[in-house]
Amino acid sequence: MTLHYVPIINLAPYFSGEPDGKAAVAQAVNQACKDIGFLVITEHQIPKELIDKVSGLTRQFFDLPLAEKRKVDRPSPEMVRGYSAIAEESLSYSLEESAPGDLKESFSIGPSNVPNEDYYHNAEAGSHFAPNVWPAEALLPGFKEAYQAYFEAMSELAQSLMRLFALGKV
């Protein structure tokens, strides 16, 4: 059966730890990726309270005056940390084509607990493990902690999804 819609896949059977549940979810994910290339997941174990907190703090950040957001600008163009204003980035530039800037603004972070090992700090690592840039705590109380918790939760989910992709290929 070929899918003609974006499937909604419940991850609860995978997280239950039962081999049959894991296999069923892996098969559904594999079919979605092969047939349509997209899927929606539910029961992903990211607490709703954390999602709501980060969503609210994100709205507060983007509602700030531009001058406040600029205080946490990206340190350099190759460093994907901090704030990027509207039209400062262009997806087509990555394709070596000139185009107007993207009509979006963003705030980006990376891992916070980067080990002090050569792998993470050598030239090949580039700016992938650069320090994060944060708005002042007094300006947005709890922003840093919420974003760090969300990043960790999403990293764990990404690892689970990678395991599912691997299980589906067996």
Coordinates of C-alpha atoms in Angstrom, one line a residue:
M1 CA 0.0 0.0 0.0
T2 CA 1.4 3.4 -1.0
L3 CA 0.6 6.3 1.2
H4 CA -1.1 9.3 -0.4
Y5 CA -1.2 11.4 2.7
V6 CA 1.1 12.5 5.5
P7 CA 0.6 9.8 8.2
I8 CA 0.3 10.6 11.9
I9 CA 2.5 8.1 13.8
N10 CA 2.0 7.5 17.5
L11 CA 5.4 6.8 19.1
A12 CA 4.0 5.4 22.4
P13 CA 4.5 1.8 21.3
Y14 CA 8.1 2.5 20.5
F15 CA 8.7 4.1 23.9
S16 CA 6.9 1.2 25.7
G17 CA 10.0 -0.9 25.1
E18 CA 8.0 -3.9 23.7
P19 CA 9.8 -5.4 20.7
D20 CA 6.5 -5.7 18.7
G21 CA 5.6 -2.1 19.4
K22 CA 9.1 -0.9 18.4
A23 CA 8.9 -2.9 15.2
A24 CA 5.4 -1.6 14.3
V25 CA 6.4 2.0 14.8
A26 CA 9.7 1.5 12.8
Q27 CA 7.7 -0.1 10.0
A28 CA 5.2 2.8 9.9
V29 CA 8.1 5.4 9.9
N30 CA 9.9 3.5 7.2
Q31 CA 6.8 3.4 5.0
A32 CA 6.1 7.1 5.5
C33 CA 9.7 8.0 4.6
K34 CA 9.7 5.8 1.5
D35 CA 6.2 6.6 0.2
I36 CA 5.8 10.3 0.9
G37 CA 8.9 11.6 2.7
F38 CA 7.0 13.2 5.6
L39 CA 5.3 12.2 8.8
V40 CA 3.7 13.7 11.9
I41 CA 4.5 12.2 15.3
T42 CA 2.5 12.1 18.5
E43 CA 3.3 10.8 22.0
H44 CA 6.9 11.9 21.5
Q45 CA 7.5 12.4 25.2
I46 CA 8.3 16.1 25.0
P47 CA 6.3 17.6 27.9
K48 CA 3.5 19.9 26.8
E49 CA 4.5 22.3 29.6
L50 CA 8.0 22.6 28.2
I51 CA 6.6 23.2 24.6
D52 CA 4.2 25.8 25.9
K53 CA 6.9 27.5 28.0
V54 CA 9.4 27.7 25.1
S55 CA 6.6 28.9 22.7
G56 CA 5.6 31.7 25.1
L57 CA 9.2 32.8 25.7
T58 CA 9.9 32.7 22.0
R59 CA 6.9 35.0 21.3
Q60 CA 8.2 37.4 24.0
F61 CA 11.6 37.4 22.4
F62 CA 10.4 38.2 18.9
D63 CA 8.0 40.8 20.3
L64 CA 11.0 42.7 21.7
P65 CA 12.2 45.9 19.9
L66 CA 14.8 45.3 17.2
A67 CA 17.5 47.0 19.3
E68 CA 17.0 44.4 22.1
K69 CA 17.1 41.5 19.7
R70 CA 20.2 42.9 18.1
K71 CA 22.0 42.6 21.5
V72 CA 22.2 38.8 20.8
D73 CA 23.1 38.9 17.1
R74 CA 25.0 36.1 15.5
P75 CA 28.6 36.6 16.4
S76 CA 29.7 36.0 12.8
P77 CA 28.0 34.8 9.6
E78 CA 29.3 31.3 9.9
M79 CA 28.2 30.9 13.5
V80 CA 24.6 29.7 13.8
R81 CA 24.0 31.1 17.3
G82 CA 21.8 34.0 18.4
Y83 CA 19.5 36.3 16.5
S84 CA 19.2 36.8 12.7
A85 CA 17.0 39.6 11.5
I86 CA 14.6 39.6 8.6
A87 CA 16.4 39.2 5.2
E88 CA 19.8 38.6 6.8
E89 CA 19.9 35.0 5.5
S90 CA 19.1 33.6 2.1
L91 CA 18.5 29.9 1.5
S92 CA 19.3 30.3 -2.2
Y93 CA 22.8 31.6 -1.3
S94 CA 23.6 28.1 -0.2
L95 CA 23.0 27.1 -3.8
E96 CA 25.5 29.7 -5.0
E97 CA 22.7 31.9 -6.4
S98 CA 22.0 35.5 -5.6
A99 CA 18.5 36.2 -4.2
P100 CA 16.7 38.5 -1.9
G101 CA 17.0 37.6 1.8
D102 CA 14.5 35.3 3.4
L103 CA 11.4 36.9 5.0
K104 CA 12.0 35.5 8.4
E105 CA 13.8 36.2 11.6
S106 CA 15.3 33.5 13.8
F107 CA 17.0 32.7 17.1
S108 CA 19.4 29.7 17.1
I109 CA 21.1 27.7 19.7
G110 CA 23.2 24.6 19.9
P111 CA 24.4 22.2 22.6
S112 CA 25.3 23.8 25.9
N113 CA 27.4 21.1 27.5
V114 CA 30.1 20.7 24.9
P115 CA 32.9 18.4 26.1
N116 CA 36.4 19.9 26.4
E117 CA 37.8 17.5 23.8
D118 CA 39.7 18.1 20.6
Y119 CA 36.9 16.7 18.5
Y120 CA 34.6 19.6 19.5
H121 CA 37.2 22.4 19.2
N122 CA 39.4 21.5 16.2
A123 CA 39.3 23.4 12.9
E124 CA 37.1 20.7 11.2
A125 CA 34.4 21.3 13.9
G126 CA 34.3 24.9 12.7
S127 CA 31.6 26.8 14.6
H128 CA 29.3 23.8 15.1
F129 CA 30.0 23.7 18.8
A130 CA 30.3 27.5 19.4
P131 CA 28.9 28.9 22.6
N132 CA 25.3 30.0 22.7
V133 CA 24.3 33.7 22.9
W134 CA 21.5 34.5 25.3
P135 CA 19.2 37.5 26.1
A136 CA 19.7 39.0 29.5
E137 CA 18.0 37.0 32.3
A138 CA 16.4 40.2 33.6
L139 CA 14.9 40.8 30.1
L140 CA 13.5 37.3 29.6
P141 CA 13.6 35.4 32.9
G142 CA 13.9 31.6 32.4
F143 CA 14.6 31.9 28.6
K144 CA 18.0 30.2 28.7
E145 CA 17.0 27.4 31.0
A146 CA 13.8 26.7 29.0
Y147 CA 15.7 26.7 25.7
Q148 CA 18.4 24.4 27.1
A149 CA 15.9 22.0 28.4
Y150 CA 14.0 22.0 25.1
F151 CA 17.2 21.5 23.1
E152 CA 18.1 18.5 25.3
A153 CA 14.6 17.0 24.9
M154 CA 14.7 17.5 21.2
S155 CA 18.2 15.9 21.0
E156 CA 16.9 12.9 22.8
L157 CA 13.9 12.7 20.4
A158 CA 16.2 13.0 17.4
Q159 CA 18.2 10.0 18.7
S160 CA 15.1 8.0 19.1
L161 CA 14.0 8.9 15.6
M162 CA 17.4 7.8 14.3
R163 CA 17.0 4.5 16.0
L164 CA 13.6 4.1 14.4
F165 CA 15.0 4.9 11.0
A166 CA 17.6 2.2 11.6
L167 CA 15.1 -0.4 12.8
G168 CA 12.9 0.2 9.8
K169 CA 15.8 -0.7 7.5
V170 CA 16.2 -4.2 8.8

